[in-house]
Amino acid sequence: MSERVTLPSVTEERPPRPAPDRFARAEPGRALRLGLVRTGLETRMFFREKDQIAFVFSIAVVMLVILASIFTTRYRGLDVTVSQVYAAGLIGTGIMAVSFQNLGISIAVERDLGGLRRLVATPMPPSAYFIGKVGSVFIVAVIQIAILLGIGVAFFDLELPSAIGPWLTFVWVFVLGLASMTMLGIAASSVPRSARSATAVITLPFVVLQFVSGAFIPHTDLPDWLLNLSAVFPLKWLCQGMRSVFLGEEAAVLELTGDYELGRVALVLAAWTVGGLVLCLLTFRWKDNRTK
Amino acid sequence: MTAVRVRGLRKRYGGVVAVDGIDLDIQQGEVFGLLGPNGAGKTTTVEILEGYRARDSGEVDVLGMDPGKAPNSWRDRIGVVWQSTADTPELTVAEIIGNFARYYRHPRDPGRVMEQVELTEQAGKRVHALSGGQRRRLDVALGIIGDPDLLFLDEPTTGLDPEARRRFADLIRGLAAEGTTILLTSHYLDEVETLAGRIAVIARGKIVAEGSPKTLGGRATAVSTVQWVGEDGLHTIETDTPAKAVADLYAESGEVAGLTVTRPTLEDVYLKLIGADDE
């Protein structure tokens, strides 16, 4: 049992290393650098998971093609078609899919399969993990929006604004919308008890919100109580903000209050971003469910 | 030098006591086996040492620090081999090893680590396409990529075929020869017996025995059983002095049939220690 074993040639003298600094200071540069490394890794993993792409990436595209093809009528007295309303509003769906749904499911799976555990045992700063998630979601979201806008413009008469104003609105609506949905996705990932249940647990609220927030059904067709309910959640405001960018002032009369309420859009999305961040900090679990 | 020093470690979950006052000393460069049945408190103990779980009470010192308060840089010197990489199916072996290398401040060279765990040929393969044994070796690669001073191994050879097990044992001995302290946990006796120089048996949250595989539980000096077949059937005596018993037997009866002298096997000792023979 105690025979000497000849080792492969990789054995070498280990240089003595300094003891770890007991008062090692926070290294924000390191967290950022590793966060960018993780962004690349996360993005690569996302695009290699064919099922994930089909599920998360294409839902808004498929809904856009189906809904905007079925409902093509023009609103009375307006130069706006139902297709255009869909094309603008479904950008909100796309943003929520690549952030909330994508992260809610993928982090839950990662946690259940031991990925988070493995990472937290390394000296990688935990913030690098979140930077990686946010970074990759940003990249995927930009691609998602480019595809949705491309389809909208090519097939459903969506018009890209020519003035700078709407584009500035687009940028802040996009950033706040994506940020709030990303925080909520990370927070929601703690809800599923296992990888197997993750898809069901995360997808149900996702789909319900699509219907009540006027993404899948024109908000003009929804009863008041549903609209009031959806006003609590960020998706309605995200879609509304996107409609303001792509449908123009004329179509504001289609909104519930006859106005895009951009101030309120900013307020609600910002509140969800901050609230979502607090929720993440309070509830995020690196441990899986089997280890109590 | 001491790599791990534990005194009076306790941990309970709700009303269930998982770890009930454990003392441990692991020297630098030692391969130490923590052996015990499922639910004995092995995993909880190791997770506390890894800094992954908080303890209720007791002193814990791992590489000169309290894992509960150690800074991020302490993790540079710790390696953990988890049970099976299933979380990154779409990354290649080289990608995941190269990526983990970047998390450490003084990593080993990824190419050499791949050589060491014999995954060089699989470098471009995605994790989901690896065999069970190859995945296990990838787990080891991720555990040692940071060039740890202390390596935690949880049931490392579970699911490996005998040849892979033998090579794995060589790998572990190689790491130990380089000066890496290794804490191995398992509920498989043969695994620990092959790899560890010293073993502690844990049962119901307590260390019930400690020693080398040869002396564990007083095995070297334990009561021997002398058996033979006489004219009236099988005789069995238990004795501390088996040589004398055989000599006396010869003086009395000359040659006897079916003579055997046996000591308890490590398995007998282990089962007795964990109380499996009570049931």
mmCIF file of C-alpha atoms in Angstrom, chain B residues 53-153:
data_model
loop_
_atom_site.group_PDB
_atom_site.id
_atom_site.type_symbol
_atom_site.label_atom_id
_atom_site.label_comp_id
_atom_site.label_asym_id
_atom_site.label_seq_id
_atom_site.Cartn_x
_atom_site.Cartn_y
_atom_site.Cartn_z
ATOM 1 C CA ARG B 53 -20.995 27.185 6.230
ATOM 2 C CA ALA B 54 -21.082 28.944 9.592
ATOM 3 C CA ARG B 55 -20.468 27.010 12.809
ATOM 4 C CA ASP B 56 -22.346 27.283 16.081
ATOM 5 C CA SER B 57 -19.290 27.049 18.313
ATOM 6 C CA GLY B 58 -15.740 25.806 18.525
ATOM 7 C CA GLU B 59 -12.356 26.941 17.250
ATOM 8 C CA VAL B 60 -11.410 26.437 13.633
ATOM 9 C CA ASP B 61 -8.087 27.346 12.108
ATOM 10 C CA VAL B 62 -7.419 26.543 8.455
ATOM 11 C CA LEU B 63 -4.047 27.644 7.036
ATOM 12 C CA GLY B 64 -3.712 30.085 9.891
ATOM 13 C CA MET B 65 -7.124 31.682 9.553
ATOM 14 C CA ASP B 66 -10.681 31.330 10.708
ATOM 15 C CA PRO B 67 -12.587 30.284 7.559
ATOM 16 C CA GLY B 68 -15.632 32.223 8.735
ATOM 17 C CA LYS B 69 -13.690 35.490 8.667
ATOM 18 C CA ALA B 70 -10.976 34.836 6.101
ATOM 19 C CA PRO B 71 -10.489 37.385 3.323
ATOM 20 C CA ASN B 72 -11.053 36.541 -0.306
ATOM 21 C CA SER B 73 -7.303 35.960 -0.792
ATOM 22 C CA TRP B 74 -7.451 33.006 1.635
ATOM 23 C CA ARG B 75 -9.404 31.140 -1.044
ATOM 24 C CA ASP B 76 -6.343 31.360 -3.279
ATOM 25 C CA ARG B 77 -4.776 28.709 -1.090
ATOM 26 C CA ILE B 78 -7.806 26.428 -0.831
ATOM 27 C CA GLY B 79 -8.949 23.967 -3.478
ATOM 28 C CA VAL B 80 -12.223 22.089 -3.454
ATOM 29 C CA VAL B 81 -13.044 19.116 -5.635
ATOM 30 C CA TRP B 82 -16.826 19.028 -5.911
ATOM 31 C CA GLN B 83 -18.906 16.103 -7.003
ATOM 32 C CA SER B 84 -19.141 16.259 -10.778
ATOM 33 C CA THR B 85 -19.242 19.209 -13.134
ATOM 34 C CA ALA B 86 -22.731 19.379 -14.554
ATOM 35 C CA ASP B 87 -23.303 23.101 -14.547
ATOM 36 C CA THR B 88 -21.347 24.109 -17.648
ATOM 37 C CA PRO B 89 -22.234 21.468 -20.253
ATOM 38 C CA GLU B 90 -21.499 23.717 -23.229
ATOM 39 C CA LEU B 91 -17.998 24.843 -22.282
ATOM 40 C CA THR B 92 -14.941 22.943 -23.415
ATOM 41 C CA VAL B 93 -12.465 21.446 -20.973
ATOM 42 C CA ALA B 94 -9.822 24.009 -21.918
ATOM 43 C CA GLU B 95 -12.269 26.908 -21.614
ATOM 44 C CA ILE B 96 -13.495 26.057 -18.137
ATOM 45 C CA ILE B 97 -10.024 25.248 -16.784
ATOM 46 C CA GLY B 98 -8.580 28.400 -18.356
ATOM 47 C CA ASN B 99 -11.419 30.429 -16.926
ATOM 48 C CA PHE B 100 -11.024 29.114 -13.402
ATOM 49 C CA ALA B 101 -7.299 29.781 -13.614
ATOM 50 C CA ARG B 102 -8.117 33.478 -13.962
ATOM 51 C CA TYR B 103 -10.009 33.555 -10.666
ATOM 52 C CA TYR B 104 -6.803 32.722 -8.751
ATOM 53 C CA ARG B 105 -3.878 35.018 -8.143
ATOM 54 C CA HIS B 106 -1.216 32.283 -8.436
ATOM 55 C CA PRO B 107 -2.733 29.621 -10.696
ATOM 56 C CA ARG B 108 -1.017 26.560 -12.066
ATOM 57 C CA ASP B 109 -0.523 26.469 -15.794
ATOM 58 C CA PRO B 110 -3.815 25.194 -17.317
ATOM 59 C CA GLY B 111 -1.988 23.142 -19.938
ATOM 60 C CA ARG B 112 0.047 21.335 -17.314
ATOM 61 C CA VAL B 113 -2.966 20.731 -15.132
ATOM 62 C CA MET B 114 -4.715 19.155 -18.107
ATOM 63 C CA GLU B 115 -1.658 16.936 -18.566
ATOM 64 C CA GLN B 116 -1.665 16.055 -14.906
ATOM 65 C CA VAL B 117 -5.293 14.898 -14.932
ATOM 66 C CA GLU B 118 -4.836 13.333 -18.371
ATOM 67 C CA LEU B 119 -7.360 15.481 -20.181
ATOM 68 C CA THR B 120 -5.046 17.017 -22.770
ATOM 69 C CA GLU B 121 -6.666 15.031 -25.567
ATOM 70 C CA GLN B 122 -10.102 16.195 -24.429
ATOM 71 C CA ALA B 123 -9.126 19.884 -24.219
ATOM 72 C CA GLY B 124 -11.454 20.880 -27.060
ATOM 73 C CA LYS B 125 -14.323 18.655 -25.971
ATOM 74 C CA ARG B 126 -17.475 20.067 -24.419
ATOM 75 C CA VAL B 127 -18.130 19.000 -20.843
ATOM 76 C CA HIS B 128 -21.377 17.205 -21.719
ATOM 77 C CA ALA B 129 -19.456 14.920 -24.097
ATOM 78 C CA LEU B 130 -17.034 13.679 -21.412
ATOM 79 C CA SER B 131 -17.249 10.254 -19.808
ATOM 80 C CA GLY B 132 -17.900 9.918 -16.086
ATOM 81 C CA GLY B 133 -14.237 9.355 -15.315
ATOM 82 C CA GLN B 134 -13.164 12.288 -17.462
ATOM 83 C CA ARG B 135 -15.635 14.557 -15.664
ATOM 84 C CA ARG B 136 -14.287 13.422 -12.350
ATOM 85 C CA ARG B 137 -10.788 14.336 -13.515
ATOM 86 C CA LEU B 138 -12.072 17.704 -14.667
ATOM 87 C CA ASP B 139 -13.435 18.237 -11.146
ATOM 88 C CA VAL B 140 -9.965 17.547 -9.824
ATOM 89 C CA ALA B 141 -8.419 19.911 -12.359
ATOM 90 C CA LEU B 142 -10.729 22.705 -11.172
ATOM 91 C CA GLY B 143 -9.823 21.896 -7.581
ATOM 92 C CA ILE B 144 -6.055 22.130 -8.133
ATOM 93 C CA ILE B 145 -5.892 24.872 -10.796
ATOM 94 C CA GLY B 146 -5.346 27.503 -8.102
ATOM 95 C CA ASP B 147 -2.302 25.596 -6.809
ATOM 96 C CA PRO B 148 -3.853 25.148 -3.360
ATOM 97 C CA ASP B 149 -1.954 24.420 -0.161
ATOM 98 C CA LEU B 150 -4.998 22.549 1.096
ATOM 99 C CA LEU B 151 -7.260 20.450 -1.091
ATOM 100 C CA PHE B 152 -10.701 19.154 -0.095
ATOM 101 C CA LEU B 153 -11.830 15.997 -1.849
#
